[in-house]
Structure formats: structure tokens, C-alpha cells
Coordinates of C-alpha atoms in Angstrom, one line a residue:
M157 CA 9.2 -47.8 0.6
E158 CA 8.4 -47.1 4.3
Q159 CA 4.8 -46.7 5.3
I160 CA 3.1 -44.9 8.2
E161 CA -0.4 -44.5 9.4
I162 CA -2.6 -41.3 9.5
R163 CA -2.4 -41.1 13.2
Q164 CA 1.4 -41.3 13.1
A165 CA 1.5 -38.6 10.4
R166 CA -0.8 -36.4 12.5
R167 CA 1.3 -36.7 15.6
L168 CA 4.4 -36.0 13.6
A169 CA 2.8 -32.9 12.0
L170 CA 1.9 -31.5 15.4
Y171 CA 5.4 -32.1 16.7
C172 CA 7.1 -30.5 13.7
A173 CA 4.7 -27.6 13.9
G174 CA 5.9 -26.9 17.4
L175 CA 2.6 -27.8 19.0
L176 CA 3.5 -31.0 20.6
K177 CA 6.6 -31.3 22.9
P178 CA 8.4 -28.2 21.6
E179 CA 11.1 -28.7 24.1
W180 CA 12.2 -31.9 22.3
Q181 CA 13.3 -29.6 19.5
G182 CA 14.9 -27.0 21.7
L183 CA 11.9 -24.7 21.1
P184 CA 10.7 -22.4 23.8
K185 CA 7.5 -23.4 25.7
S186 CA 6.4 -19.9 26.5
A187 CA 7.3 -16.2 26.1
R188 CA 6.5 -15.3 29.7
G189 CA 8.7 -12.6 31.1
G190 CA 8.5 -10.4 28.0
G191 CA 11.3 -8.2 26.8
A192 CA 14.3 -9.5 25.0
S193 CA 13.6 -13.1 26.0
A194 CA 10.1 -13.0 24.4
R195 CA 11.6 -11.5 21.2
Q196 CA 14.2 -14.2 21.1
A197 CA 11.5 -16.9 21.6
A198 CA 9.6 -15.5 18.7
L199 CA 12.7 -15.5 16.5
Q200 CA 13.3 -19.1 17.4
V201 CA 9.8 -20.0 16.1
V202 CA 10.5 -18.2 12.8
N203 CA 13.9 -19.9 12.5
H204 CA 12.2 -23.3 13.1
F205 CA 9.8 -22.9 10.2
G206 CA 12.1 -20.9 8.0
Y207 CA 9.2 -18.4 7.4
L208 CA 6.4 -16.5 9.0
Q209 CA 3.6 -15.7 6.6
L210 CA 2.3 -12.1 6.7
D211 CA -1.3 -11.2 6.2
T212 CA -3.2 -7.9 6.4
V213 CA -6.4 -9.1 8.0
S214 CA -6.8 -8.0 11.6
I215 CA -10.5 -8.4 12.2
A216 CA -10.0 -11.1 14.9
G217 CA -7.8 -8.8 17.0
A218 CA -4.4 -9.8 15.6
R219 CA -2.9 -10.6 12.2
S220 CA -1.9 -14.1 11.2
H221 CA 1.8 -13.6 11.9
A222 CA 1.1 -12.6 15.5
L223 CA -1.4 -15.4 15.9
V224 CA 1.1 -18.1 14.8
L225 CA 3.5 -16.9 17.5
Y226 CA 0.8 -16.6 20.1
S227 CA -0.4 -20.2 19.6
R228 CA 3.1 -21.5 20.3
L229 CA 4.3 -19.1 23.0
P230 CA 1.9 -18.8 26.0
G231 CA 2.3 -15.4 27.7
L232 CA 3.4 -13.7 24.5
D233 CA 2.4 -10.0 24.1
I234 CA 0.6 -10.3 20.8
N235 CA 1.7 -6.9 19.8
L236 CA 5.3 -8.2 19.6
G237 CA 4.2 -10.1 16.4
E238 CA 3.7 -6.7 14.7
T239 CA 7.1 -5.3 15.5
L240 CA 9.4 -8.4 14.9
L241 CA 10.9 -6.9 11.8
Q242 CA 13.2 -4.1 12.9
A243 CA 16.5 -2.7 11.8
G244 CA 19.2 -5.0 13.1
E245 CA 17.0 -8.0 13.7
P246 CA 18.1 -11.3 11.9
L247 CA 15.1 -11.3 9.6
F248 CA 14.3 -10.1 6.1
E249 CA 11.0 -9.8 4.3
Y250 CA 10.5 -11.5 0.9
W251 CA 8.5 -14.0 -1.1
G252 CA 8.8 -17.3 0.8
H253 CA 5.6 -19.2 1.2
E254 CA 3.8 -15.9 0.4
A255 CA 5.1 -12.5 1.6
C256 CA 7.0 -13.6 4.7
W257 CA 9.5 -12.7 7.3
L258 CA 12.4 -15.1 6.9
P259 CA 15.7 -15.8 8.8
L260 CA 18.4 -13.5 7.5
E261 CA 20.7 -16.4 6.8
W262 CA 18.3 -17.7 4.1
Y263 CA 18.8 -14.6 2.0
P264 CA 21.2 -16.3 -0.5
H265 CA 18.7 -19.2 -1.0
F266 CA 16.2 -16.9 -2.7
Q267 CA 18.6 -15.4 -5.4
F268 CA 16.9 -17.7 -7.9
R269 CA 13.6 -16.0 -7.1
R270 CA 15.0 -12.5 -7.2
D271 CA 16.4 -13.4 -10.7
E272 CA 12.9 -14.7 -11.7
F273 CA 11.2 -11.6 -10.3
Q274 CA 13.2 -9.0 -12.3
S275 CA 9.8 -8.8 -13.9
H276 CA 7.1 -8.5 -11.2
P277 CA 5.2 -11.8 -10.9
W278 CA 1.8 -10.0 -11.0
W279 CA 2.3 -6.7 -12.8
G280 CA 5.0 -7.4 -15.4
D281 CA 8.1 -5.5 -16.2
L282 CA 7.2 -2.3 -14.3
I283 CA 10.8 -1.2 -13.8
R284 CA 11.4 -0.9 -17.5
E285 CA 7.9 0.4 -18.2
H286 CA 8.3 3.2 -15.7
P287 CA 12.0 4.1 -15.7
K288 CA 11.6 7.6 -14.4
V289 CA 9.5 6.4 -11.4
A290 CA 12.1 3.7 -10.6
A291 CA 15.0 6.2 -10.9
N292 CA 13.2 8.7 -8.7
L293 CA 12.6 6.1 -6.0
R294 CA 16.2 4.9 -6.1
R295 CA 17.4 8.6 -5.8
R296 CA 15.1 9.5 -3.0
I297 CA 15.9 6.4 -0.9
Q298 CA 19.7 6.9 -1.6
D299 CA 19.6 10.6 -0.6
E300 CA 16.8 10.7 2.0
G301 CA 17.0 7.3 3.6
P302 CA 14.2 4.7 4.1
L303 CA 10.9 5.5 2.5
R304 CA 7.5 4.4 3.8
S305 CA 4.9 3.1 1.4
I306 CA 2.5 5.7 2.6
D307 CA 4.9 8.6 1.8
M308 CA 5.4 7.7 -1.9
E309 CA 4.3 10.1 -4.5
G310 CA 1.3 9.4 -6.8
R311 CA -2.4 9.5 -6.9
G312 CA -4.3 7.6 -4.2
S313 CA -5.4 4.0 -4.6
R314 CA -8.8 2.5 -4.4
G315 CA -7.6 -0.9 -3.3
W316 CA -4.8 -3.5 -3.5
W317 CA -5.2 -4.0 -7.3
D318 CA -5.2 -0.2 -8.0
L319 CA -2.1 0.8 -6.1
K320 CA -0.6 4.1 -7.1
I321 CA 2.3 3.5 -9.5
S322 CA 5.1 4.4 -7.2
K323 CA 4.0 1.8 -4.7
K324 CA 3.9 -0.8 -7.5
V325 CA 7.3 0.1 -8.8
A326 CA 8.7 0.0 -5.2
N327 CA 7.2 -3.5 -4.9
A328 CA 8.8 -4.5 -8.2
L329 CA 12.2 -3.1 -7.0
W330 CA 11.8 -5.1 -3.8
S331 CA 10.9 -8.3 -5.6
A332 CA 13.9 -7.9 -7.9
G333 CA 16.2 -7.4 -4.9
E334 CA 17.2 -3.8 -5.4
L335 CA 15.3 -2.7 -2.4
A336 CA 14.7 -4.4 1.0
V337 CA 12.2 -3.8 3.8
L338 CA 14.0 -2.3 6.7
E339 CA 11.1 -2.5 9.1
R340 CA 7.3 -2.5 9.5
K341 CA 5.4 -0.1 11.8
N342 CA 1.6 -0.4 11.9
F343 CA 2.1 -2.9 9.1
Q344 CA 3.5 -0.1 6.9
R345 CA 6.8 -1.1 5.2
S346 CA 9.8 1.1 5.1
F347 CA 11.9 0.5 2.0
D348 CA 15.7 1.0 1.9
L349 CA 18.5 0.0 -0.5
A350 CA 19.2 -3.7 -0.1
E351 CA 22.9 -3.0 0.4
R352 CA 22.0 -1.0 3.6
V353 CA 19.8 -3.7 5.0
I354 CA 21.3 -7.1 4.0
P355 CA 24.9 -7.8 5.1
Q356 CA 27.4 -7.9 2.2
A357 CA 28.5 -11.5 3.1
L358 CA 24.9 -12.7 2.5
R359 CA 24.4 -10.5 -0.7
T360 CA 27.5 -11.9 -2.3
R361 CA 27.2 -15.6 -1.2
Q362 CA 26.8 -17.8 -4.2
L363 CA 24.5 -20.8 -4.2
S364 CA 23.5 -22.8 -7.2
E365 CA 19.8 -23.0 -7.8
D366 CA 19.9 -26.7 -7.1
E367 CA 21.7 -26.2 -3.8
A368 CA 19.2 -23.6 -2.8
I369 CA 16.1 -25.6 -3.7
K370 CA 17.5 -28.7 -2.0
A371 CA 17.9 -26.8 1.2
L372 CA 14.4 -25.4 0.9
L373 CA 12.9 -28.8 0.3
K374 CA 14.7 -30.2 3.4
K375 CA 13.5 -27.3 5.5
A376 CA 9.9 -27.8 4.4
L377 CA 10.1 -31.5 5.2
S378 CA 11.5 -30.8 8.7
T379 CA 8.5 -28.6 9.5
H380 CA 5.8 -31.0 8.1
G381 CA 7.1 -34.4 9.2
W382 CA 5.5 -36.6 6.5
A383 CA 4.7 -34.7 3.3
S384 CA 3.8 -35.2 -0.3
T385 CA 5.9 -33.7 -3.0
R386 CA 3.1 -31.2 -3.6
T387 CA 3.2 -30.0 0.0
L388 CA 6.9 -29.6 -0.1
T389 CA 6.8 -27.5 -3.3
Q390 CA 3.9 -25.4 -2.2
T391 CA 5.7 -24.5 1.1
W392 CA 8.0 -22.3 -1.0
R393 CA 5.7 -21.9 -4.1
L394 CA 8.2 -23.7 -6.3
V395 CA 5.9 -23.6 -9.4
N396 CA 6.6 -25.0 -12.8
R397 CA 9.6 -27.0 -11.6
G398 CA 8.3 -30.6 -11.6
P399 CA 11.2 -32.4 -13.3
Q400 CA 13.8 -30.4 -11.2
I401 CA 11.9 -31.1 -7.9
R402 CA 11.7 -34.9 -8.7
R403 CA 15.4 -35.0 -9.6
L404 CA 16.5 -33.2 -6.4
L405 CA 14.3 -35.3 -4.1
Q406 CA 15.8 -38.4 -5.8
E407 CA 19.3 -37.0 -5.1
L408 CA 18.4 -36.3 -1.5
M409 CA 17.1 -39.8 -1.1
E410 CA 20.2 -41.3 -2.6
A411 CA 22.2 -39.3 -0.1
G412 CA 20.1 -40.7 2.7
E413 CA 18.8 -37.3 3.7
V414 CA 15.1 -38.2 3.0
L415 CA 13.2 -41.4 2.7
A416 CA 10.3 -42.3 0.3
C417 CA 7.4 -43.0 2.6
G418 CA 3.8 -43.9 1.9
L419 CA 0.8 -42.7 3.9
Q420 CA -1.7 -45.5 4.5
Q421 CA -5.2 -44.7 3.2
A422 CA -8.7 -46.3 3.6
S423 CA -8.5 -47.3 -0.1
G424 CA -5.5 -49.6 0.8
K425 CA -3.2 -47.8 -1.7
P426 CA -0.6 -45.6 0.2
Q427 CA -0.2 -42.0 -0.9
A428 CA 3.4 -41.3 -2.0
G429 CA 5.4 -39.0 0.2
W430 CA 8.6 -38.3 2.1
I431 CA 9.9 -38.4 5.6
S432 CA 13.3 -37.7 7.2
P433 CA 15.2 -40.6 8.8
Q434 CA 15.2 -38.8 12.1
H435 CA 11.5 -38.4 12.1
L436 CA 10.9 -42.0 11.2
E437 CA 13.0 -43.0 14.2
L438 CA 11.0 -40.6 16.4
L439 CA 7.6 -42.1 15.6
P440 CA 7.5 -44.8 18.4
R441 CA 8.3 -42.2 21.0
L442 CA 5.6 -39.9 19.7
Q443 CA 3.1 -42.8 19.7
R444 CA 3.6 -43.3 23.4
L445 CA 2.5 -39.7 24.1
R446 CA -1.0 -38.9 25.5
P447 CA -1.7 -35.3 24.3
N448 CA -4.0 -33.6 26.8
P449 CA -7.4 -32.9 25.0
E450 CA -8.1 -30.2 27.6
Q451 CA -5.1 -28.1 26.6
A452 CA -6.4 -26.0 23.7
V453 CA -5.4 -23.0 21.7
L454 CA -6.7 -21.0 18.8
L455 CA -4.8 -21.1 15.5
S456 CA -4.5 -18.7 12.6
P457 CA -6.2 -19.9 9.4
F458 CA -2.8 -19.4 7.8
D459 CA -0.9 -21.4 10.4
P460 CA 1.9 -23.6 8.9
L461 CA -0.2 -26.6 10.1
L462 CA -3.3 -25.4 8.3
W463 CA -2.6 -23.7 5.0
D464 CA -2.5 -27.0 3.0
R465 CA -6.2 -27.7 3.3
A466 CA -6.2 -31.1 1.6
R467 CA -3.6 -32.2 4.1
V468 CA -5.6 -30.9 7.0
E469 CA -8.6 -32.8 5.8
Q470 CA -6.5 -36.0 5.4
L471 CA -4.7 -35.8 8.8
F472 CA -7.3 -34.2 11.0
N473 CA -10.6 -34.9 9.2
F474 CA -11.2 -31.2 9.5
H475 CA -12.7 -29.1 6.6
Q476 CA -10.4 -26.1 6.7
I477 CA -11.7 -23.3 4.5
L478 CA -11.2 -19.5 4.2
E479 CA -14.4 -17.7 3.2
I480 CA -13.3 -14.1 3.1
F481 CA -14.0 -13.8 -0.6
K482 CA -17.4 -15.4 -0.5
P483 CA -20.6 -13.3 -0.2
A484 CA -21.9 -13.5 3.4
P485 CA -25.0 -15.6 2.5
Q486 CA -22.7 -18.3 0.9
R487 CA -20.4 -18.7 3.9
R488 CA -20.7 -21.9 5.9
Y489 CA -18.7 -21.0 8.9
G490 CA -17.8 -17.3 8.8
Y491 CA -15.6 -14.5 7.4
Y492 CA -12.3 -15.3 9.3
C493 CA -12.5 -18.4 11.4
L494 CA -9.8 -19.4 13.9
P495 CA -9.7 -23.2 14.4
V496 CA -9.3 -24.6 17.9
L497 CA -6.6 -27.3 18.5
A498 CA -7.2 -29.4 21.6
G499 CA -4.7 -32.2 22.2
E500 CA -4.2 -33.7 18.8
H501 CA -7.6 -32.8 17.3
L502 CA -9.2 -29.7 15.7
I503 CA -12.4 -29.5 17.7
A504 CA -14.0 -26.2 16.9
R505 CA -13.7 -22.9 15.0
Y506 CA -14.7 -19.3 16.0
D507 CA -15.6 -16.4 13.7
L508 CA -14.4 -13.4 15.6
K509 CA -14.5 -9.6 15.4
A510 CA -12.5 -7.5 17.8
H511 CA -14.0 -4.1 18.8
K512 CA -10.9 -2.7 20.5
K513 CA -12.3 0.8 21.2
Q514 CA -15.2 -0.9 23.0
G515 CA -12.9 -3.4 24.7
R516 CA -14.7 -6.5 23.5
L517 CA -14.2 -9.5 21.3
A518 CA -17.5 -10.5 19.5
V519 CA -18.1 -14.2 18.6
L520 CA -19.9 -14.0 15.3
G521 CA -20.1 -17.7 14.8
A522 CA -19.1 -20.9 16.7
H523 CA -19.0 -24.4 15.2
Y524 CA -18.0 -27.6 17.1
E525 CA -16.7 -30.7 15.3
P526 CA -17.6 -34.3 16.0
T527 CA -14.7 -35.7 18.0
T528 CA -13.4 -39.1 19.1
E529 CA -11.9 -37.6 22.3
K530 CA -13.6 -38.6 25.6
F531 CA -14.8 -35.3 26.9
S532 CA -17.2 -35.1 29.8
A533 CA -20.7 -33.8 29.1
G534 CA -20.2 -30.4 27.6
G535 CA -16.5 -30.8 27.9
Q536 CA -15.6 -30.2 24.3
K537 CA -17.4 -26.9 24.2
A538 CA -15.9 -25.9 27.6
V539 CA -12.4 -26.7 26.4
A540 CA -12.9 -24.6 23.2
L541 CA -14.4 -21.7 25.2
K542 CA -11.5 -21.8 27.6
A543 CA -9.1 -21.4 24.6
L544 CA -11.3 -18.5 23.4
G545 CA -11.2 -16.8 26.8
D546 CA -7.4 -17.2 26.9
Y547 CA -7.1 -15.5 23.5
A548 CA -9.5 -12.6 24.5
Q549 CA -7.4 -12.1 27.7
A550 CA -4.2 -12.0 25.6
L551 CA -5.8 -9.2 23.5
G552 CA -7.0 -7.4 26.6
L553 CA -10.6 -7.7 25.6
R554 CA -13.8 -9.0 27.1
C555 CA -15.3 -11.9 25.2
K556 CA -19.0 -11.5 24.3

């Protein structure tokens, strides 16, 4: 079994996340110029990961999906991240890592999930429990065209877990593959019949479950660099499939597409994991790099680099945590903190609240990490504040 060091795995993670030498992978370095070229650059980022996780929280001035694009594409109009899914674009919305925008070509790879989700994963068999509601939604969309969530019939909801029944059934029909999301405007989904959104060639392409999951595992590994089996399965939420995952990874290893690779730890016992042959060969070149610690950017707490919190702690010695659901007095860092990446280290985090009508971005909390980087006196804070100022400018707000 191959073995690599923590620092090697960290460099590789940044490279695979598009945050270190993106041009080596043919990824765009910026989205300056706007227009069609910026949209194409954003789509390239989504294609690279295979997903762009969606999230509703916009308190920091932009939602997570826009932040992920912003952190990799200097000069991006952050509003572009809200309008990426439109009719005719090569994307579809479905359950990937969570609810995500995914490259359209990956539609056949999720047939196994659409089959599983004939009964909704949270709410049960809503389609059979409410046949009249389901039939009415199908008829309306067939006859009237795309239907927005906000325009569905039913009594109002008091929150996410008390959605009016027509919205729940629409979500169930979408999860089951009968409906598709045509577009989002102001984060509101428009549902249409899947046959009017997804090209027939993709709807009828047949992949075995093993073929689909092998492709998903390889895609996950390509965007992590080194990864444990747990990280690979959690990338696509492949739950309750332990024996199948182990068998498929063994088959990929026997085919020479992945390598078993241990990650060295202080205990002396390496942690089992995986790496691609191409990335193993790339490590010496990555080791020779000198990432500039004065180049910094804010990241979404749901960034592909950050959602696996145990991995972040291991590779970056950074306690990544989301405290939205904690009562305010119990929070250590804040409600919705954006970590700051400088060079190859996570050096700070800011809890932010955008007041767009007032034109300002409020810093509710600022926390700076111990770092091994050689900053000048006050340099670490200055670098983090520069990244914060760049973000405020991208939002068109004053930072206070």
C-alpha cells in the first residue's frame, strides 16, 4: 500500500478543489469579463466537481452555491450563482451530495436513486397517499406548463417541516423522477415534466447500478485527491451500501483506476484510503510549489473542501463547525462563519450579516487561527481582512 503525508494530502486536496493551480486542470482562473464567458467558467467549476450543493441561507450576502463559484473565479458577479440553472443550460437539479445542481450528462447515473426515492426519503410514500394531489399537479403542469413552488395550491406553511401538501407531493414527484426543475428564480423552483427538461437520450440511457456508482466513486476521488472510503461514499450520500462500495473499490483497484493509499498519522498507524495513479504521480510537482500565504479568499462553510469536517481537522488542523442550529449563547464562533483560506492554510473565520438595503456588510464575529506561516507583525489579520474587503466589494457593500 502506498503512503503519503498530511502535507501532501493537503496540497492535493487544494489542487483537486480548484484552489491551487487551477490552470493545471484546465480550469478557469477568473470570471472577469462577465457575460457568456463567466457563465461558461462557472459551468466548468460545476463539471469539475460533478455537483454544486444548494443552500437557502443568504445571511452573509450570498448563498453557498454562489460562494463556491466566487472563491474560485475572481471577478465573478456573485448574482450569476443564483441564475445558473436555466432552461437550456447543461445542468439539472437533484439529490447529489445534498440537493445540488449537477452536469446534465450525469442524469443517467442517478437512476438508482430515482428508483429508491419512489417513496420520498423523508416523508414516505406521498404519491400513493395523496393520489388526487399528485394527479392534479401532473395535469396542471402538462396543460399549463412549468409551475413554481410558490404558485401551488394548498394552505400556507409555517416552515420547512410544515410545507403545504402540494409542495411536498411536488418534491416527491421530483425525487421520483417524474418532474424536473426547469429553473430557479429568486431561489424559487419551477417544476416541469421530466420529459420536457431532460433530453430523451439521457432519460433512456441504461446504466447498471454498479456502473453508476463506480463512476461516482471515481468522480469523488478526482475532486478530493486522497480520500477515505467514508469520504467517497459521503460525497454522494451512498448510505447502507458498505459491502457494495468495498467490492466496487476493489474492482477499481484491480483495474488500476485507483490505488490503496494510507495517510500517515502521529500515532504511526496510517489511515486507510485511496488515491488515483495520476494524483500520486503529481505529488512531487505539488510539493515544489510555494503557495502564497498573502493570497486569501473566503469560503462557504459548505465548500467541497470543507463539508467533511473530520477531514478538515485532519488535513488543516482547523475546527470546522456549523452553529446555525445552536442557541446563540452556545455558539463558539457564530451563526454562519465563512473560513478564510490563505495559501494552503485556513487562517481565520468571519461571522457576517449583509444589510443590503443599508449597503453594508456587518462583521458579527472574527476569529484568527494559530498559524505556522511566516506573516509579518499583524500580517495574518491584514491578509484575512483583505479577503474580507474583496468579498464585500464583490457584493457591492461597505464592510463595517
